[in-house]
Every structure is written in structure tokens, then in C-alpha cells.
């Protein structure tokens, strides 16, 4: 190892000798001594810089001074040289952080459709995957001959929004049905005011987790229904409880379902308009 | 489900529109008799839907006849095994 270093040293030393011929300093001897120790790479720089800064003095004292000076210079040089790396480093950090901020904001916007597709794919949180229609389900179960034994009581509830002058009640209190049997139920609504009222209804099924198995084949919800003053009408609901309700362990203690409908007012026509336009007598139904 | 609560699970599942759509309202009360028959049957049998299925079938058939419901084969709606004979058998019980 020392041989290779020595070889290197000789090559560099010859080069340096040419270099120092002008300066004619005994440092070459010093340098050669440094070379043999294999620590002269740095000294090359030192010597060059020294030449620049101190001309061509060649005393030992200067050398000792130069030793400290060298170290000072080196440190100064080091400080100067490391300025730009920190600057670029901090700039890079800034770009990186801004990118992270924009990335986060973009993620929040993308989260909504992403979550929706995730829920649809996995059915997480009770999201219903509408893959087969009720008719297909019925056909499938009738073909496989699934026999259901559990009788479930479906109770009905009817509500009207505040300030709406409708009398809205379920025509029957309850229906006892087995899963897999399509059942029919009625609600009665009566417009007790003197003006036609249009309402729209929404429903929900309690308990919530059983709602997944409650399939409505046809009903009167989600569409505006207009009742003339004093008109009474029957609104049917045709529903079907999935036979898979029986096999689900989460539905073990559930034998009661409550189907609840709520009517909200959409609009109320002006009484002046109806007085001017209508010629028909309001239909009165007594049951 | 506690995790389902975050996505409005506590407020209930979002209502799903009915499969076959909306029943047009029977403003002219054309199928009232069938409806009455079904409701009376329910009352008499203690609200058991099973025993009154034939009457619900007749009600739906009436609706289809009066253009208040899309015409469809009754077996598709789950009435495959229900016939008038069944009603007689049920009544005998």
C-alpha cells in the first residue's frame, strides 16, 4: 500500500517540482516527506493557496504559521463551500413540502369518489350492492326452494311534516310475513285543508341493519303526490324480505321490523287560483 | 356497526328507490273492493300475510287491468304458488 502511495507521490512530486521551480522553496523536500507519509493531497491545495496569498516565502516559521493559517483557510473555505449546498437543500425541502401540501389537498378531493367506489365494491358499512333485482332474487329463491320458517312482524308508522294538513296513517297496524314472501300493505292519506297539497315521502326501516334485507318492489315514495282538498287516498306498498335474513347471524334477535314513512310538503297552491279555475267538486270519500 | 356510523350509518341507510318504481295513485278508487277484501282478510287472520296472499294477488291484478301498474307475470312477483284454490284451503283451516 505504501508502495502505491509512494508511486503516486513520485508522480505528483515530479509535477510539483516543476511547479515549484519558480518558487524555489524547500517545501518540495517537505512535500516529498509528506508524500511518503501519504498525506499530501490536501497539502497541494494548501501550497497553491499559500503561494497565492503569501508569495514565495520559505521559512519554517511561516510554515508553522501556515499550518494554523491552512486550517483556518480550510475551515473558511469549507464554510464558503457548504453555503450553496444548504441553500439548495432548503430549496429542495421547500419544493417537497409544497408538493406534499398540494398532494394532501388533491387527496381530500379525490377521497369522495374513491370512498364511494370502495364501499360499492366491498359493501362496507352496509352499503347495498345493487347487483340483482327483486324479481331475480325471487326467481332464484323459488328455484332453489328455500323454505323460511321465521315469522317477522312488520309494523307500520306514518308521519307528516310540521305544518302539513294531511292525515296520514297506516291502514293496518302490522303484517306478519315470512322472509321470501312478497307482501302488500296500505297507507291512507287525507287532505284536510281547503287547498290541494303536493307531498313527497321518504321512508326508513328500523332496525337499521335489517334494512339491507328489506326490498321494496313498488311503493308511493320519492314522487310528488297531489291531493285535492278533502281527498282521501290509499297508498300501497309492495315489499319483500330477503330469505337471506334468516341465515344472517346478525339478525338473530330481530323479529320486529318497523317501516316508517314521512310525508313532506312540496307546494301548496294558492286558494285564489283554485277558486277561479276549478269547477270540479272536491271528492269526498267516507269509509 | 361502529365504523358504519361515520358514514351516516347512525342516521340509517340512505333510502333506496323501489325496484319497480312508484305506484300511480288510485285517485278514482277503482281497485277499492279488492283492497277492502285484502284488509278484511288481514284483520280476520291476525295480520298474517301468508293467508291473504291470494287477495293481494287479485288486488295487483286489478291494478294491472286498470293501468295503474306495469303488467307483469305474477310468478315474477313471488306469487308462483298462489292460486284461488289456496284461498279455499286456507279458509277451511
JSON list of C-alpha atoms in Angstrom, two decimals, chain B:
[
{"chain": "B", "resi": 1, "resn": "UNK", "atom": "CA", "xyz": [-71.64, -1.13, 13.33]},
{"chain": "B", "resi": 2, "resn": "UNK", "atom": "CA", "xyz": [-69.49, 1.48, 14.94]},
{"chain": "B", "resi": 3, "resn": "UNK", "atom": "CA", "xyz": [-67.47, 2.05, 11.81]},
{"chain": "B", "resi": 4, "resn": "UNK", "atom": "CA", "xyz": [-70.59, 2.42, 9.74]},
{"chain": "B", "resi": 5, "resn": "UNK", "atom": "CA", "xyz": [-71.65, 5.28, 11.95]},
{"chain": "B", "resi": 6, "resn": "UNK", "atom": "CA", "xyz": [-69.06, 7.57, 10.49]},
{"chain": "B", "resi": 7, "resn": "UNK", "atom": "CA", "xyz": [-70.70, 7.49, 7.10]},
{"chain": "B", "resi": 8, "resn": "UNK", "atom": "CA", "xyz": [-74.17, 8.35, 8.34]},
{"chain": "B", "resi": 9, "resn": "UNK", "atom": "CA", "xyz": [-74.77, 4.81, 9.45]},
{"chain": "B", "resi": 10, "resn": "UNK", "atom": "CA", "xyz": [-76.37, 6.05, 12.62]},
{"chain": "B", "resi": 11, "resn": "UNK", "atom": "CA", "xyz": [-78.91, 8.06, 10.74]},
{"chain": "B", "resi": 12, "resn": "UNK", "atom": "CA", "xyz": [-79.82, 5.00, 8.78]},
{"chain": "B", "resi": 13, "resn": "UNK", "atom": "CA", "xyz": [-79.03, 3.71, 5.38]},
{"chain": "B", "resi": 14, "resn": "UNK", "atom": "CA", "xyz": [-79.84, 6.03, 2.59]},
{"chain": "B", "resi": 15, "resn": "UNK", "atom": "CA", "xyz": [-83.31, 5.19, 1.31]},
{"chain": "B", "resi": 16, "resn": "UNK", "atom": "CA", "xyz": [-83.28, 3.12, -1.81]},
{"chain": "B", "resi": 17, "resn": "UNK", "atom": "CA", "xyz": [-85.85, 3.81, -4.50]},
{"chain": "B", "resi": 18, "resn": "UNK", "atom": "CA", "xyz": [-88.30, 0.98, -5.08]},
{"chain": "B", "resi": 19, "resn": "UNK", "atom": "CA", "xyz": [-87.38, -1.65, -7.60]},
{"chain": "B", "resi": 20, "resn": "UNK", "atom": "CA", "xyz": [-90.28, -1.26, -9.93]},
{"chain": "B", "resi": 21, "resn": "UNK", "atom": "CA", "xyz": [-90.82, 2.38, -9.28]},
{"chain": "B", "resi": 22, "resn": "UNK", "atom": "CA", "xyz": [-93.78, 4.26, -7.96]},
{"chain": "B", "resi": 23, "resn": "UNK", "atom": "CA", "xyz": [-97.37, 3.08, -7.75]},
{"chain": "B", "resi": 24, "resn": "UNK", "atom": "CA", "xyz": [-99.55, 5.58, -9.55]},
{"chain": "B", "resi": 25, "resn": "UNK", "atom": "CA", "xyz": [-102.15, 6.71, -7.08]},
{"chain": "B", "resi": 26, "resn": "UNK", "atom": "CA", "xyz": [-105.62, 5.26, -7.38]},
{"chain": "B", "resi": 27, "resn": "UNK", "atom": "CA", "xyz": [-107.40, 8.59, -7.40]},
{"chain": "B", "resi": 28, "resn": "UNK", "atom": "CA", "xyz": [-110.54, 7.11, -8.88]},
{"chain": "B", "resi": 29, "resn": "UNK", "atom": "CA", "xyz": [-110.68, 4.29, -6.35]},
{"chain": "B", "resi": 30, "resn": "UNK", "atom": "CA", "xyz": [-111.01, 1.65, -8.99]},
{"chain": "B", "resi": 31, "resn": "UNK", "atom": "CA", "xyz": [-109.50, -1.17, -7.02]},
{"chain": "B", "resi": 32, "resn": "UNK", "atom": "CA", "xyz": [-111.14, -0.38, -3.73]},
{"chain": "B", "resi": 33, "resn": "UNK", "atom": "CA", "xyz": [-113.11, -3.58, -3.38]},
{"chain": "B", "resi": 34, "resn": "UNK", "atom": "CA", "xyz": [-110.07, -5.74, -3.78]},
{"chain": "B", "resi": 35, "resn": "UNK", "atom": "CA", "xyz": [-108.24, -3.62, -1.28]},
{"chain": "B", "resi": 36, "resn": "UNK", "atom": "CA", "xyz": [-111.06, -3.90, 1.20]},
{"chain": "B", "resi": 37, "resn": "UNK", "atom": "CA", "xyz": [-111.14, -7.64, 0.78]},
{"chain": "B", "resi": 38, "resn": "UNK", "atom": "CA", "xyz": [-107.45, -7.89, 1.49]},
{"chain": "B", "resi": 39, "resn": "UNK", "atom": "CA", "xyz": [-107.62, -5.67, 4.55]},
{"chain": "B", "resi": 40, "resn": "UNK", "atom": "CA", "xyz": [-110.59, -7.56, 5.98]},
{"chain": "B", "resi": 41, "resn": "UNK", "atom": "CA", "xyz": [-108.74, -10.82, 5.46]},
{"chain": "B", "resi": 42, "resn": "UNK", "atom": "CA", "xyz": [-105.74, -9.44, 7.29]},
{"chain": "B", "resi": 43, "resn": "UNK", "atom": "CA", "xyz": [-107.88, -8.40, 10.22]},
{"chain": "B", "resi": 44, "resn": "UNK", "atom": "CA", "xyz": [-109.57, -11.76, 10.44]},
{"chain": "B", "resi": 45, "resn": "UNK", "atom": "CA", "xyz": [-106.39, -13.81, 10.23]},
{"chain": "B", "resi": 46, "resn": "UNK", "atom": "CA", "xyz": [-104.48, -11.76, 12.75]},
{"chain": "B", "resi": 47, "resn": "UNK", "atom": "CA", "xyz": [-102.50, -9.90, 10.12]},
{"chain": "B", "resi": 48, "resn": "UNK", "atom": "CA", "xyz": [-100.88, -12.94, 8.66]},
{"chain": "B", "resi": 49, "resn": "UNK", "atom": "CA", "xyz": [-99.83, -12.05, 5.17]},
{"chain": "B", "resi": 50, "resn": "UNK", "atom": "CA", "xyz": [-99.46, -15.65, 4.14]},
{"chain": "B", "resi": 51, "resn": "UNK", "atom": "CA", "xyz": [-103.15, -16.41, 4.30]},
{"chain": "B", "resi": 52, "resn": "UNK", "atom": "CA", "xyz": [-104.19, -13.35, 2.40]},
{"chain": "B", "resi": 53, "resn": "UNK", "atom": "CA", "xyz": [-101.74, -13.54, -0.40]},
{"chain": "B", "resi": 54, "resn": "UNK", "atom": "CA", "xyz": [-104.34, -14.55, -2.91]},
{"chain": "B", "resi": 55, "resn": "UNK", "atom": "CA", "xyz": [-106.23, -11.37, -2.20]},
{"chain": "B", "resi": 56, "resn": "UNK", "atom": "CA", "xyz": [-103.15, -9.24, -2.62]},
{"chain": "B", "resi": 57, "resn": "UNK", "atom": "CA", "xyz": [-102.65, -11.02, -5.89]},
{"chain": "B", "resi": 58, "resn": "UNK", "atom": "CA", "xyz": [-106.16, -10.08, -7.04]},
{"chain": "B", "resi": 59, "resn": "UNK", "atom": "CA", "xyz": [-105.52, -6.50, -5.98]},
{"chain": "B", "resi": 60, "resn": "UNK", "atom": "CA", "xyz": [-102.40, -6.30, -8.06]},
{"chain": "B", "resi": 61, "resn": "UNK", "atom": "CA", "xyz": [-104.16, -7.91, -10.99]},
{"chain": "B", "resi": 62, "resn": "UNK", "atom": "CA", "xyz": [-106.88, -5.30, -10.69]},
{"chain": "B", "resi": 63, "resn": "UNK", "atom": "CA", "xyz": [-104.24, -2.58, -10.76]},
{"chain": "B", "resi": 64, "resn": "UNK", "atom": "CA", "xyz": [-102.66, -4.04, -13.83]},
{"chain": "B", "resi": 65, "resn": "UNK", "atom": "CA", "xyz": [-106.05, -4.20, -15.53]},
{"chain": "B", "resi": 66, "resn": "UNK", "atom": "CA", "xyz": [-106.79, -0.57, -14.76]},
{"chain": "B", "resi": 67, "resn": "UNK", "atom": "CA", "xyz": [-103.37, 0.57, -15.96]},
{"chain": "B", "resi": 68, "resn": "UNK", "atom": "CA", "xyz": [-102.23, 1.51, -12.51]},
{"chain": "B", "resi": 69, "resn": "UNK", "atom": "CA", "xyz": [-99.33, -0.91, -12.58]},
{"chain": "B", "resi": 70, "resn": "UNK", "atom": "CA", "xyz": [-96.98, -2.29, -15.17]},
{"chain": "B", "resi": 71, "resn": "UNK", "atom": "CA", "xyz": [-98.26, -5.62, -16.44]},
{"chain": "B", "resi": 72, "resn": "UNK", "atom": "CA", "xyz": [-96.11, -8.46, -15.32]},
{"chain": "B", "resi": 73, "resn": "UNK", "atom": "CA", "xyz": [-96.31, -12.16, -14.77]},
{"chain": "B", "resi": 74, "resn": "UNK", "atom": "CA", "xyz": [-97.44, -12.80, -11.21]},
{"chain": "B", "resi": 75, "resn": "UNK", "atom": "CA", "xyz": [-94.92, -15.55, -10.65]},
{"chain": "B", "resi": 76, "resn": "UNK", "atom": "CA", "xyz": [-92.18, -12.99, -11.10]},
{"chain": "B", "resi": 77, "resn": "UNK", "atom": "CA", "xyz": [-93.53, -11.07, -8.17]},
{"chain": "B", "resi": 78, "resn": "UNK", "atom": "CA", "xyz": [-93.42, -14.08, -5.91]},
{"chain": "B", "resi": 79, "resn": "UNK", "atom": "CA", "xyz": [-96.95, -15.33, -6.40]},
{"chain": "B", "resi": 80, "resn": "UNK", "atom": "CA", "xyz": [-95.91, -18.51, -8.14]},
{"chain": "B", "resi": 81, "resn": "UNK", "atom": "CA", "xyz": [-97.62, -20.89, -5.76]},
{"chain": "B", "resi": 82, "resn": "UNK", "atom": "CA", "xyz": [-100.65, -18.80, -5.00]},
{"chain": "B", "resi": 83, "resn": "UNK", "atom": "CA", "xyz": [-103.94, -19.70, -6.65]},
{"chain": "B", "resi": 84, "resn": "UNK", "atom": "CA", "xyz": [-107.59, -19.32, -5.78]},
{"chain": "B", "resi": 85, "resn": "UNK", "atom": "CA", "xyz": [-107.60, -22.92, -4.57]},
{"chain": "B", "resi": 86, "resn": "UNK", "atom": "CA", "xyz": [-105.19, -21.99, -1.85]},
{"chain": "B", "resi": 87, "resn": "UNK", "atom": "CA", "xyz": [-107.65, -19.45, -0.50]},
{"chain": "B", "resi": 88, "resn": "UNK", "atom": "CA", "xyz": [-110.31, -22.14, -0.14]},
{"chain": "B", "resi": 89, "resn": "UNK", "atom": "CA", "xyz": [-107.86, -24.41, 1.62]},
{"chain": "B", "resi": 90, "resn": "UNK", "atom": "CA", "xyz": [-106.88, -21.62, 3.98]},
{"chain": "B", "resi": 91, "resn": "UNK", "atom": "CA", "xyz": [-110.48, -20.80, 4.75]},
{"chain": "B", "resi": 92, "resn": "UNK", "atom": "CA", "xyz": [-111.22, -24.41, 5.55]},
{"chain": "B", "resi": 93, "resn": "UNK", "atom": "CA", "xyz": [-108.41, -24.33, 8.06]}
]
